[in-house]
Structures are given as structure tokens and as C-alpha cells.
Amino acid sequence: MLSGSFRLCGGVRQGGVLSPILFILYVNDIIEDLQKQGFGCRIGTRYLACIMYADDLVLLSPSLNALQLMIDQCKMSCESLWLSLSVGPAFKHDCVKVRLGSVEVEYVDMIKYLGVHICSASKFKLS
């Protein structure tokens, strides 16, 4: 049996034992929405379009057009959850501009994520 829905005005308590579990349950819809739309990359039958660690979400796409579709989907999913998105650095290349709403995503040659340097290259490369 499910209870009725209700609105939470505060976030999960920082450092609380249940906080990570509650946060995962809350933001899981973002990943499920991406998967339902079929956006992102796959390795065989395994879905690998995004990597989430804490409140950071990395999107992996086969093209810039697919990346734009993924960003648009994430924005809609987050708005339905009353969450906001911020833009971090991305791959530097002269091509179509990618946007998060009205904010243009900045292109860079390298990004540090979870202590690993990911470099721009024609193939996946770590520094």
C-alpha cells in the first residue's frame, strides 16, 4: 500500500544515516527517464549513459545532438523534482554549442572527476 504524495520543503539532512538512500531514491527518476528515452551510450546490453556520484551527474553520449537531448531530458526531470542543474566543464571542440536552458556549456580540454583527469581526445583517454 502506498501513501499519498506530499511535498518536502527541505532537502535530506547532511550526514544523516538515511540521507544517501533517500537522495538516491529521489534522483533515480532522472536516470530512469534517460534510459526510457534511449538516450546515451550502451556497452552491449548494459546502459552506460550517465555516471552519478553523490550529486554529480556525468552524461555520456555518442554525439553532441544526443548530448543536447540528454541535457534537455535531465532538465525536465529535475524541474519535475524541484531540483536545479548547474553546468561543469566539458570537452573542447569547434562544433555545435550545447546548452542547459539558456546557459551555454563551456568546452575544455580536460576535466578532473573523482580524482581522475579525463582528457579530450578522439578516443577515451585518462591522464
Short mmCIF file of C-alpha atoms in Angstrom, two decimals:
data_model
loop_
_atom_site.label_atom_id
_atom_site.label_comp_id
_atom_site.label_asym_id
_atom_site.label_seq_id
_atom_site.Cartn_x
_atom_site.Cartn_y
_atom_site.Cartn_z
CA MET A 1 0.00 0.00 0.00
CA LEU A 2 1.31 3.45 -0.90
CA SER A 3 0.71 6.67 0.97
CA GLY A 4 -0.40 9.84 -0.75
CA SER A 5 2.24 12.15 -2.16
CA PHE A 6 3.42 15.19 -0.22
CA ARG A 7 5.89 18.00 -0.81
CA LEU A 8 9.17 18.25 1.11
CA CYS A 9 10.39 21.81 1.58
CA GLY A 10 13.85 20.85 2.83
CA GLY A 11 16.48 18.52 1.48
CA VAL A 12 17.89 15.43 3.09
CA ARG A 13 19.92 16.01 6.25
CA GLN A 14 23.65 16.33 5.56
CA GLY A 15 25.47 13.44 7.21
CA GLY A 16 22.28 11.59 8.18
CA VAL A 17 22.35 7.78 8.01
CA LEU A 18 19.33 7.64 5.68
CA SER A 19 20.29 10.70 3.61
CA PRO A 20 22.21 8.88 0.83
CA ILE A 21 19.46 6.29 0.42
CA LEU A 22 16.71 8.90 0.34
CA PHE A 23 18.68 11.01 -2.15
CA ILE A 24 19.22 8.00 -4.45
CA LEU A 25 15.52 7.15 -4.38
CA TYR A 26 14.72 10.78 -5.17
CA VAL A 27 17.11 11.28 -8.11
CA ASN A 28 16.78 7.77 -9.57
CA ASP A 29 13.95 9.13 -11.75
CA ILE A 30 16.47 11.25 -13.68
CA ILE A 31 18.45 8.17 -14.74
CA GLU A 32 15.30 6.13 -15.43
CA ASP A 33 13.92 8.93 -17.64
CA LEU A 34 17.14 8.99 -19.69
CA GLN A 35 17.04 5.22 -20.07
CA LYS A 36 13.35 5.17 -21.08
CA GLN A 37 14.09 7.70 -23.83
CA GLY A 38 17.00 5.55 -25.04
CA PHE A 39 19.47 8.44 -24.77
CA GLY A 40 23.18 7.91 -24.22
CA CYS A 41 25.69 5.15 -24.66
CA ARG A 42 25.48 1.39 -24.26
CA ILE A 43 28.13 -1.27 -23.98
CA GLY A 44 26.47 -4.41 -25.27
CA THR A 45 23.17 -4.58 -23.43
CA ARG A 46 24.45 -2.53 -20.50
CA TYR A 47 23.17 1.06 -20.24
CA LEU A 48 26.05 3.46 -19.66
CA ALA A 49 24.71 6.91 -20.48
CA CYS A 50 25.40 8.53 -17.15
CA ILE A 51 27.58 8.17 -14.10
CA MET A 52 26.31 9.57 -10.85
CA TYR A 53 28.36 10.04 -7.71
CA ALA A 54 26.76 11.94 -4.82
CA ASP A 55 25.12 14.94 -6.51
CA ASP A 56 27.36 14.92 -9.61
CA LEU A 57 25.99 13.52 -12.85
CA VAL A 58 28.23 12.87 -15.87
CA LEU A 59 26.42 12.31 -19.17
CA LEU A 60 27.96 10.06 -21.84
CA SER A 61 26.62 10.42 -25.36
CA PRO A 62 27.60 9.26 -28.84
CA SER A 63 27.12 12.73 -30.35
CA LEU A 64 26.52 16.37 -29.48
CA ASN A 65 22.94 16.13 -30.71
CA ALA A 66 22.36 13.19 -28.36
CA LEU A 67 24.05 15.14 -25.54
CA GLN A 68 21.68 18.06 -26.11
CA LEU A 69 18.68 15.69 -25.96
CA MET A 70 20.05 14.19 -22.73
CA ILE A 71 20.56 17.61 -21.15
CA ASP A 72 17.03 18.65 -22.14
CA GLN A 73 15.64 15.43 -20.63
CA CYS A 74 17.63 15.91 -17.40
CA LYS A 75 16.40 19.50 -17.16
CA MET A 76 12.77 18.37 -17.48
CA SER A 77 13.28 15.53 -14.98
CA CYS A 78 14.96 17.86 -12.48
CA GLU A 79 12.26 20.50 -12.82
CA SER A 80 9.61 17.88 -12.02
CA LEU A 81 11.61 17.00 -8.86
CA TRP A 82 12.13 20.67 -7.89
CA LEU A 83 15.88 20.34 -8.47
CA SER A 84 18.16 22.73 -10.31
CA LEU A 85 21.14 21.92 -12.53
CA SER A 86 24.48 23.64 -12.82
CA VAL A 87 26.96 23.23 -15.64
CA GLY A 88 30.51 21.99 -15.22
CA PRO A 89 33.28 21.92 -17.81
CA ALA A 90 33.01 19.76 -20.94
CA PHE A 91 35.01 18.60 -24.00
CA LYS A 92 36.57 21.39 -26.12
CA HIS A 93 35.82 21.16 -29.81
CA ASP A 94 34.66 23.56 -32.53
CA CYS A 95 31.12 22.34 -33.07
CA VAL A 96 27.51 22.97 -32.19
CA LYS A 97 27.00 24.78 -28.90
CA VAL A 98 25.36 22.70 -26.16
CA ARG A 99 23.01 24.48 -23.78
CA LEU A 100 21.41 23.90 -20.41
CA GLY A 101 18.34 26.05 -20.89
CA SER A 102 19.80 29.45 -21.75
CA VAL A 103 23.28 28.72 -20.33
CA GLU A 104 25.92 27.67 -22.85
CA VAL A 105 28.09 24.70 -21.77
CA GLU A 106 31.79 25.63 -21.74
CA TYR A 107 34.21 23.39 -23.66
CA VAL A 108 37.54 22.43 -22.04
CA ASP A 109 40.48 20.13 -22.86
CA MET A 110 40.48 18.28 -19.54
CA ILE A 111 38.19 17.69 -16.57
CA LYS A 112 39.03 16.27 -13.17
CA TYR A 113 36.29 13.93 -11.94
CA LEU A 114 36.63 11.90 -8.74
CA GLY A 115 40.39 12.48 -8.77
CA VAL A 116 40.80 11.24 -12.37
CA HIS A 117 41.79 13.58 -15.21
CA ILE A 118 39.70 12.89 -18.34
CA CYS A 119 41.33 14.39 -21.43
CA SER A 120 39.84 15.43 -24.74
CA ALA A 121 40.87 13.03 -27.49
CA SER A 122 39.41 11.11 -30.40
CA LYS A 123 39.32 8.04 -28.11
CA PHE A 124 38.59 7.78 -24.38
CA LYS A 125 41.77 8.81 -22.55
CA LEU A 126 42.69 9.28 -18.91
CA SER A 127 45.64 11.23 -17.60
#
